[in-house]
């Protein structure tokens, strides 16, 4: 095998000799050294490794992460490498969304400055503070529920009779999923996305109708299970707060038992993200834990207390049941008309369509 000197490999790969030395310093490549001259000698394998390093740098991966990916590649662990790349894609989408928001804020400041010939410091502060707040909301989200550890058990849990009862973890599960399908009523040729897809049970109903469906979840183990169950179901790793799909891709978005993992503020951010990936006529069907409003929640909690169901109250408090009135308000403010159904006191279905569409 031909051995290349640093100048040759630098020219061939269009990477500066300085960068190559830097990667060597960081332990990412270990070229041989010619004893007599002390020159570095690179093998074809070093060249492939360097090419990989540069590509991964290009997608914004840190050197530390690159080191891990290279080690996994060497061990032939392609699943882990793919996981890294999927994480990286999610990070890039999140950065893109933040940059866009920064541009929008800057545009507003410029427009205000031009309009009023003078900048209102309060406005600037308010806009940049809201930018900072959305960044924090995005970065603060954590999977307190550890869904990766539930992936193998999810279908058993949702299928269990007790779990489907009123106080169970998945009340009315099959009914709720079918209701989403029925109301969203997808038409041939439409493209949809199941957000927080888990093992893909809701998406499956649409796939069975021959529709093109994509999925999203923050749990890699859930996604692997979804892919295993439904061949050809394309899913992406990512968060509702920075959805790794391009703008205006989908005719509809569906979601089941997932939105309650976000706080009220995070829900609003996620809804903006959902709106972004939908086509202008795109509709949303979501079924989740919520109460009609604050009074309804208080009433329900009082009833549970009277029945001695502190366990159900404790479970409810581990997540963020929505206030349906606030969700509806958000939809109306953003140009949607909605249809709501109470499946159970704490499980509701919301169908939202842009106002110029038809319910
Ligand atoms: C209770 S499971 C429901 C799964 C599926 N929709 C179903 O009905 O069987 C909730 C799913 O939402 C996902 N999830 C929760 N919060 C998320 C977030 N912020 N971004 C992406 N996925 C999220 C979890 O990883 C989990 O797979």
PDB file of N, CA and C in Angstrom, residues 167-243:
ATOM      1  N   UNK A 167     -58.346   5.434  35.074  1.00  0.00           N
ATOM      2  CA  UNK A 167     -57.214   5.884  35.880  1.00  0.00           C
ATOM      3  C   UNK A 167     -55.881   5.276  35.434  1.00  0.00           C
ATOM      4  N   UNK A 168     -55.897   4.513  34.370  1.00  0.00           N
ATOM      5  CA  UNK A 168     -54.663   3.890  33.889  1.00  0.00           C
ATOM      6  C   UNK A 168     -53.786   4.896  33.153  1.00  0.00           C
ATOM      7  N   UNK A 169     -52.601   4.410  32.735  1.00  0.00           N
ATOM      8  CA  UNK A 169     -51.651   5.308  32.079  1.00  0.00           C
ATOM      9  C   UNK A 169     -52.056   5.613  30.630  1.00  0.00           C
ATOM     10  N   UNK A 170     -52.858   4.717  30.024  1.00  0.00           N
ATOM     11  CA  UNK A 170     -53.260   4.934  28.626  1.00  0.00           C
ATOM     12  C   UNK A 170     -54.757   4.735  28.453  1.00  0.00           C
ATOM     13  N   UNK A 171     -55.572   5.598  29.063  1.00  0.00           N
ATOM     14  CA  UNK A 171     -57.019   5.392  28.974  1.00  0.00           C
ATOM     15  C   UNK A 171     -57.501   5.398  27.523  1.00  0.00           C
ATOM     16  N   UNK A 172     -58.396   4.475  27.208  1.00  0.00           N
ATOM     17  CA  UNK A 172     -59.028   4.416  25.875  1.00  0.00           C
ATOM     18  C   UNK A 172     -58.041   4.371  24.726  1.00  0.00           C
ATOM     19  N   UNK A 173     -56.912   3.729  24.907  1.00  0.00           N
ATOM     20  CA  UNK A 173     -55.836   3.812  23.914  1.00  0.00           C
ATOM     21  C   UNK A 173     -56.272   3.488  22.472  1.00  0.00           C
ATOM     22  N   UNK A 174     -56.809   2.286  22.219  1.00  0.00           N
ATOM     23  CA  UNK A 174     -57.122   1.997  20.803  1.00  0.00           C
ATOM     24  C   UNK A 174     -58.190   2.921  20.249  1.00  0.00           C
ATOM     25  N   UNK A 175     -59.191   3.217  21.072  1.00  0.00           N
ATOM     26  CA  UNK A 175     -60.265   4.105  20.610  1.00  0.00           C
ATOM     27  C   UNK A 175     -59.689   5.481  20.228  1.00  0.00           C
ATOM     28  N   UNK A 176     -58.847   6.007  21.110  1.00  0.00           N
ATOM     29  CA  UNK A 176     -58.295   7.348  20.884  1.00  0.00           C
ATOM     30  C   UNK A 176     -57.497   7.405  19.580  1.00  0.00           C
ATOM     31  N   UNK A 177     -56.680   6.382  19.352  1.00  0.00           N
ATOM     32  CA  UNK A 177     -55.849   6.375  18.142  1.00  0.00           C
ATOM     33  C   UNK A 177     -56.727   6.302  16.878  1.00  0.00           C
ATOM     34  N   UNK A 178     -57.742   5.418  16.945  1.00  0.00           N
ATOM     35  CA  UNK A 178     -58.633   5.296  15.782  1.00  0.00           C
ATOM     36  C   UNK A 178     -59.416   6.573  15.539  1.00  0.00           C
ATOM     37  N   UNK A 179     -59.741   7.252  16.630  1.00  0.00           N
ATOM     38  CA  UNK A 179     -60.499   8.515  16.498  1.00  0.00           C
ATOM     39  C   UNK A 179     -59.658   9.565  15.743  1.00  0.00           C
ATOM     40  N   UNK A 180     -58.355   9.568  16.047  1.00  0.00           N
ATOM     41  CA  UNK A 180     -57.465  10.522  15.352  1.00  0.00           C
ATOM     42  C   UNK A 180     -57.505  10.228  13.848  1.00  0.00           C
ATOM     43  N   UNK A 181     -57.384   8.957  13.513  1.00  0.00           N
ATOM     44  CA  UNK A 181     -57.395   8.567  12.095  1.00  0.00           C
ATOM     45  C   UNK A 181     -58.710   8.975  11.428  1.00  0.00           C
ATOM     46  N   UNK A 182     -59.803   8.683  12.137  1.00  0.00           N
ATOM     47  CA  UNK A 182     -61.127   8.931  11.571  1.00  0.00           C
ATOM     48  C   UNK A 182     -61.350  10.424  11.292  1.00  0.00           C
ATOM     49  N   UNK A 183     -60.992  11.248  12.274  1.00  0.00           N
ATOM     50  CA  UNK A 183     -61.274  12.681  12.119  1.00  0.00           C
ATOM     51  C   UNK A 183     -60.295  13.342  11.152  1.00  0.00           C
ATOM     52  N   UNK A 184     -59.032  12.968  11.249  1.00  0.00           N
ATOM     53  CA  UNK A 184     -58.045  13.576  10.334  1.00  0.00           C
ATOM     54  C   UNK A 184     -58.366  13.149   8.898  1.00  0.00           C
ATOM     55  N   UNK A 185     -58.944  11.966   8.774  1.00  0.00           N
ATOM     56  CA  UNK A 185     -59.458  11.479   7.497  1.00  0.00           C
ATOM     57  C   UNK A 185     -58.506  11.732   6.320  1.00  0.00           C
ATOM     58  N   UNK A 186     -57.344  11.088   6.364  1.00  0.00           N
ATOM     59  CA  UNK A 186     -56.331  11.381   5.341  1.00  0.00           C
ATOM     60  C   UNK A 186     -56.771  10.963   3.940  1.00  0.00           C
ATOM     61  N   UNK A 187     -56.372  11.747   2.993  1.00  0.00           N
ATOM     62  CA  UNK A 187     -56.719  11.455   1.599  1.00  0.00           C
ATOM     63  C   UNK A 187     -55.510  10.859   0.888  1.00  0.00           C
ATOM     64  N   UNK A 188     -55.796  10.088  -0.146  1.00  0.00           N
ATOM     65  CA  UNK A 188     -54.723   9.435  -0.909  1.00  0.00           C
ATOM     66  C   UNK A 188     -53.712  10.494  -1.379  1.00  0.00           C
ATOM     67  N   UNK A 189     -52.445  10.167  -1.255  1.00  0.00           N
ATOM     68  CA  UNK A 189     -51.421  11.090  -1.745  1.00  0.00           C
ATOM     69  C   UNK A 189     -50.972  12.097  -0.700  1.00  0.00           C
ATOM     70  N   UNK A 190     -51.664  12.127   0.445  1.00  0.00           N
ATOM     71  CA  UNK A 190     -51.243  13.071   1.486  1.00  0.00           C
ATOM     72  C   UNK A 190     -50.061  12.494   2.261  1.00  0.00           C
ATOM     73  N   UNK A 191     -49.334  13.439   2.873  1.00  0.00           N
ATOM     74  CA  UNK A 191     -48.147  13.030   3.626  1.00  0.00           C
ATOM     75  C   UNK A 191     -48.294  13.519   5.060  1.00  0.00           C
ATOM     76  N   UNK A 192     -48.111  12.607   6.017  1.00  0.00           N
ATOM     77  CA  UNK A 192     -48.317  12.986   7.414  1.00  0.00           C
ATOM     78  C   UNK A 192     -47.125  12.681   8.288  1.00  0.00           C
ATOM     79  N   UNK A 193     -47.181  13.211   9.509  1.00  0.00           N
ATOM     80  CA  UNK A 193     -46.104  12.949  10.460  1.00  0.00           C
ATOM     81  C   UNK A 193     -46.706  12.642  11.828  1.00  0.00           C
ATOM     82  N   UNK A 194     -46.141  11.621  12.475  1.00  0.00           N
ATOM     83  CA  UNK A 194     -46.584  11.251  13.818  1.00  0.00           C
ATOM     84  C   UNK A 194     -45.512  11.729  14.797  1.00  0.00           C
ATOM     85  N   UNK A 195     -45.875  12.701  15.627  1.00  0.00           N
ATOM     86  CA  UNK A 195     -44.903  13.327  16.519  1.00  0.00           C
ATOM     87  C   UNK A 195     -44.957  12.667  17.894  1.00  0.00           C
ATOM     88  N   UNK A 196     -43.798  12.255  18.385  1.00  0.00           N
ATOM     89  CA  UNK A 196     -43.765  11.478  19.635  1.00  0.00           C
ATOM     90  C   UNK A 196     -44.323  10.107  19.317  1.00  0.00           C
ATOM     91  N   UNK A 197     -43.816   9.543  18.239  1.00  0.00           N
ATOM     92  CA  UNK A 197     -44.408   8.328  17.665  1.00  0.00           C
ATOM     93  C   UNK A 197     -44.265   7.093  18.545  1.00  0.00           C
ATOM     94  N   UNK A 198     -43.294   7.105  19.462  1.00  0.00           N
ATOM     95  CA  UNK A 198     -43.083   5.919  20.294  1.00  0.00           C
ATOM     96  C   UNK A 198     -42.791   4.723  19.404  1.00  0.00           C
ATOM     97  N   UNK A 199     -43.538   3.637  19.595  1.00  0.00           N
ATOM     98  CA  UNK A 199     -43.300   2.443  18.773  1.00  0.00           C
ATOM     99  C   UNK A 199     -44.112   2.489  17.471  1.00  0.00           C
ATOM    100  N   UNK A 200     -44.715   3.629  17.187  1.00  0.00           N
ATOM    101  CA  UNK A 200     -45.355   3.838  15.883  1.00  0.00           C
ATOM    102  C   UNK A 200     -46.788   3.326  15.764  1.00  0.00           C
ATOM    103  N   UNK A 201     -47.501   3.164  16.872  1.00  0.00           N
ATOM    104  CA  UNK A 201     -48.852   2.591  16.791  1.00  0.00           C
ATOM    105  C   UNK A 201     -49.851   3.493  16.058  1.00  0.00           C
ATOM    106  N   UNK A 202     -49.742   4.798  16.282  1.00  0.00           N
ATOM    107  CA  UNK A 202     -50.667   5.704  15.594  1.00  0.00           C
ATOM    108  C   UNK A 202     -50.295   5.786  14.109  1.00  0.00           C
ATOM    109  N   UNK A 203     -48.999   5.947  13.857  1.00  0.00           N
ATOM    110  CA  UNK A 203     -48.544   6.014  12.456  1.00  0.00           C
ATOM    111  C   UNK A 203     -48.996   4.778  11.687  1.00  0.00           C
ATOM    112  N   UNK A 204     -48.987   3.614  12.368  1.00  0.00           N
ATOM    113  CA  UNK A 204     -49.328   2.352  11.699  1.00  0.00           C
ATOM    114  C   UNK A 204     -50.728   2.406  11.090  1.00  0.00           C
ATOM    115  N   UNK A 205     -51.654   3.071  11.780  1.00  0.00           N
ATOM    116  CA  UNK A 205     -53.034   3.143  11.264  1.00  0.00           C
ATOM    117  C   UNK A 205     -53.060   3.888   9.928  1.00  0.00           C
ATOM    118  N   UNK A 206     -52.202   4.892   9.827  1.00  0.00           N
ATOM    119  CA  UNK A 206     -52.139   5.668   8.584  1.00  0.00           C
ATOM    120  C   UNK A 206     -51.368   4.896   7.511  1.00  0.00           C
ATOM    121  N   UNK A 207     -50.302   4.217   7.943  1.00  0.00           N
ATOM    122  CA  UNK A 207     -49.504   3.427   6.990  1.00  0.00           C
ATOM    123  C   UNK A 207     -50.373   2.330   6.369  1.00  0.00           C
ATOM    124  N   UNK A 208     -51.237   1.752   7.213  1.00  0.00           N
ATOM    125  CA  UNK A 208     -52.134   0.682   6.700  1.00  0.00           C
ATOM    126  C   UNK A 208     -53.062   1.195   5.614  1.00  0.00           C
ATOM    127  N   UNK A 209     -53.324   2.498   5.647  1.00  0.00           N
ATOM    128  CA  UNK A 209     -54.167   3.086   4.590  1.00  0.00           C
ATOM    129  C   UNK A 209     -53.368   3.455   3.340  1.00  0.00           C
ATOM    130  N   UNK A 210     -52.090   3.089   3.363  1.00  0.00           N
ATOM    131  CA  UNK A 210     -51.238   3.343   2.196  1.00  0.00           C
ATOM    132  C   UNK A 210     -50.721   4.774   2.125  1.00  0.00           C
ATOM    133  N   UNK A 211     -50.745   5.464   3.276  1.00  0.00           N
ATOM    134  CA  UNK A 211     -50.272   6.853   3.263  1.00  0.00           C
ATOM    135  C   UNK A 211     -48.778   6.941   3.550  1.00  0.00           C
ATOM    136  N   UNK A 212     -48.192   8.032   3.075  1.00  0.00           N
ATOM    137  CA  UNK A 212     -46.788   8.247   3.389  1.00  0.00           C
ATOM    138  C   UNK A 212     -46.718   8.905   4.767  1.00  0.00           C
ATOM    139  N   UNK A 213     -46.055   8.229   5.698  1.00  0.00           N
ATOM    140  CA  UNK A 213     -45.954   8.757   7.062  1.00  0.00           C
ATOM    141  C   UNK A 213     -44.497   8.848   7.485  1.00  0.00           C
ATOM    142  N   UNK A 214     -44.178   9.918   8.193  1.00  0.00           N
ATOM    143  CA  UNK A 214     -42.852  10.028   8.813  1.00  0.00           C
ATOM    144  C   UNK A 214     -43.080  10.119  10.309  1.00  0.00           C
ATOM    145  N   UNK A 215     -42.025   9.864  11.059  1.00  0.00           N
ATOM    146  CA  UNK A 215     -42.180   9.891  12.512  1.00  0.00           C
ATOM    147  C   UNK A 215     -41.076  10.676  13.182  1.00  0.00           C
ATOM    148  N   UNK A 216     -41.356  11.056  14.412  1.00  0.00           N
ATOM    149  CA  UNK A 216     -40.351  11.767  15.212  1.00  0.00           C
ATOM    150  C   UNK A 216     -40.475  11.312  16.655  1.00  0.00           C
ATOM    151  N   UNK A 217     -39.343  11.144  17.292  1.00  0.00           N
ATOM    152  CA  UNK A 217     -39.348  10.877  18.731  1.00  0.00           C
ATOM    153  C   UNK A 217     -37.980  11.245  19.280  1.00  0.00           C
ATOM    154  N   UNK A 218     -37.952  11.577  20.571  1.00  0.00           N
ATOM    155  CA  UNK A 218     -36.663  11.889  21.185  1.00  0.00           C
ATOM    156  C   UNK A 218     -35.995  10.634  21.728  1.00  0.00           C
ATOM    157  N   UNK A 219     -36.691   9.504  21.700  1.00  0.00           N
ATOM    158  CA  UNK A 219     -36.112   8.278  22.259  1.00  0.00           C
ATOM    159  C   UNK A 219     -35.641   7.359  21.132  1.00  0.00           C
ATOM    160  N   UNK A 220     -34.340   7.121  21.113  1.00  0.00           N
ATOM    161  CA  UNK A 220     -33.778   6.286  20.047  1.00  0.00           C
ATOM    162  C   UNK A 220     -34.287   4.850  20.158  1.00  0.00           C
ATOM    163  N   UNK A 221     -34.496   4.387  21.392  1.00  0.00           N
ATOM    164  CA  UNK A 221     -34.944   3.000  21.564  1.00  0.00           C
ATOM    165  C   UNK A 221     -36.372   2.850  21.034  1.00  0.00           C
ATOM    166  N   UNK A 222     -37.212   3.851  21.282  1.00  0.00           N
ATOM    167  CA  UNK A 222     -38.573   3.822  20.745  1.00  0.00           C
ATOM    168  C   UNK A 222     -38.518   3.793  19.212  1.00  0.00           C
ATOM    169  N   UNK A 223     -37.664   4.625  18.656  1.00  0.00           N
ATOM    170  CA  UNK A 223     -37.585   4.697  17.193  1.00  0.00           C
ATOM    171  C   UNK A 223     -37.114   3.377  16.581  1.00  0.00           C
ATOM    172  N   UNK A 224     -36.147   2.771  17.223  1.00  0.00           N
ATOM    173  CA  UNK A 224     -35.648   1.492  16.697  1.00  0.00           C
ATOM    174  C   UNK A 224     -36.775   0.450  16.711  1.00  0.00           C
ATOM    175  N   UNK A 225     -37.599   0.506  17.747  1.00  0.00           N
ATOM    176  CA  UNK A 225     -38.720  -0.427  17.874  1.00  0.00           C
ATOM    177  C   UNK A 225     -39.757  -0.129  16.771  1.00  0.00           C
ATOM    178  N   UNK A 226     -40.009   1.169  16.552  1.00  0.00           N
ATOM    179  CA  UNK A 226     -40.968   1.567  15.515  1.00  0.00           C
ATOM    180  C   UNK A 226     -40.499   1.086  14.141  1.00  0.00           C
ATOM    181  N   UNK A 227     -39.210   1.255  13.878  1.00  0.00           N
ATOM    182  CA  UNK A 227     -38.663   0.821  12.574  1.00  0.00           C
ATOM    183  C   UNK A 227     -38.735  -0.694  12.428  1.00  0.00           C
ATOM    184  N   UNK A 228     -38.479  -1.380  13.540  1.00  0.00           N
ATOM    185  CA  UNK A 228     -38.512  -2.852  13.495  1.00  0.00           C
ATOM    186  C   UNK A 228     -39.927  -3.341  13.175  1.00  0.00           C
ATOM    187  N   UNK A 229     -40.923  -2.657  13.784  1.00  0.00           N
ATOM    188  CA  UNK A 229     -42.306  -3.112  13.612  1.00  0.00           C
ATOM    189  C   UNK A 229     -42.884  -2.766  12.241  1.00  0.00           C
ATOM    190  N   UNK A 230     -42.505  -1.612  11.729  1.00  0.00           N
ATOM    191  CA  UNK A 230     -43.137  -1.137  10.491  1.00  0.00           C
ATOM    192  C   UNK A 230     -42.070  -0.898   9.431  1.00  0.00           C
ATOM    193  N   UNK A 231     -41.912  -1.867   8.537  1.00  0.00           N
ATOM    194  CA  UNK A 231     -40.807  -1.715   7.590  1.00  0.00           C
ATOM    195  C   UNK A 231     -41.114  -0.549   6.646  1.00  0.00           C
ATOM    196  N   UNK A 232     -40.071   0.220   6.391  1.00  0.00           N
ATOM    197  CA  UNK A 232     -40.223   1.367   5.495  1.00  0.00           C
ATOM    198  C   UNK A 232     -40.720   2.625   6.196  1.00  0.00           C
ATOM    199  N   UNK A 233     -41.022   2.528   7.498  1.00  0.00           N
ATOM    200  CA  UNK A 233     -41.468   3.722   8.237  1.00  0.00           C
ATOM    201  C   UNK A 233     -40.223   4.547   8.547  1.00  0.00           C
ATOM    202  N   UNK A 234     -40.192   5.749   8.005  1.00  0.00           N
ATOM    203  CA  UNK A 234     -38.994   6.572   8.183  1.00  0.00           C
ATOM    204  C   UNK A 234     -39.161   7.501   9.377  1.00  0.00           C
ATOM    205  N   UNK A 235     -38.243   7.393  10.310  1.00  0.00           N
ATOM    206  CA  UNK A 235     -38.381   8.176  11.542  1.00  0.00           C
ATOM    207  C   UNK A 235     -37.123   8.998  11.788  1.00  0.00           C
ATOM    208  N   UNK A 236     -37.299  10.047  12.561  1.00  0.00           N
ATOM    209  CA  UNK A 236     -36.143  10.882  12.899  1.00  0.00           C
ATOM    210  C   UNK A 236     -36.061  11.105  14.400  1.00  0.00           C
ATOM    211  N   UNK A 237     -34.845  11.180  14.863  1.00  0.00           N
ATOM    212  CA  UNK A 237     -34.607  11.469  16.266  1.00  0.00           C
ATOM    213  C   UNK A 237     -34.654  12.985  16.439  1.00  0.00           C
ATOM    214  N   UNK A 238     -35.397  13.454  17.405  1.00  0.00           N
ATOM    215  CA  UNK A 238     -35.446  14.899  17.614  1.00  0.00           C
ATOM    216  C   UNK A 238     -36.495  15.266  18.628  1.00  0.00           C
ATOM    217  N   UNK A 239     -36.573  16.556  18.874  1.00  0.00           N
ATOM    218  CA  UNK A 239     -37.467  17.057  19.909  1.00  0.00           C
ATOM    219  C   UNK A 239     -38.580  17.908  19.317  1.00  0.00           C
ATOM    220  N   UNK A 240     -39.739  17.884  19.977  1.00  0.00           N
ATOM    221  CA  UNK A 240     -40.860  18.725  19.517  1.00  0.00           C
ATOM    222  C   UNK A 240     -40.458  20.201  19.465  1.00  0.00           C
ATOM    223  N   UNK A 241     -39.455  20.559  20.270  1.00  0.00           N
ATOM    224  CA  UNK A 241     -39.094  21.978  20.382  1.00  0.00           C
ATOM    225  C   UNK A 241     -38.175  22.436  19.256  1.00  0.00           C
ATOM    226  N   UNK A 242     -37.678  21.516  18.483  1.00  0.00           N
ATOM    227  CA  UNK A 242     -36.871  21.849  17.295  1.00  0.00           C
ATOM    228  C   UNK A 242     -37.017  20.645  16.372  1.00  0.00           C
ATOM    229  N   UNK A 243     -38.106  20.609  15.653  1.00  0.00           N
ATOM    230  CA  UNK A 243     -38.436  19.395  14.891  1.00  0.00           C
ATOM    231  C   UNK A 243     -37.523  19.265  13.662  1.00  0.00           C
TER     232      UNK A 243
END
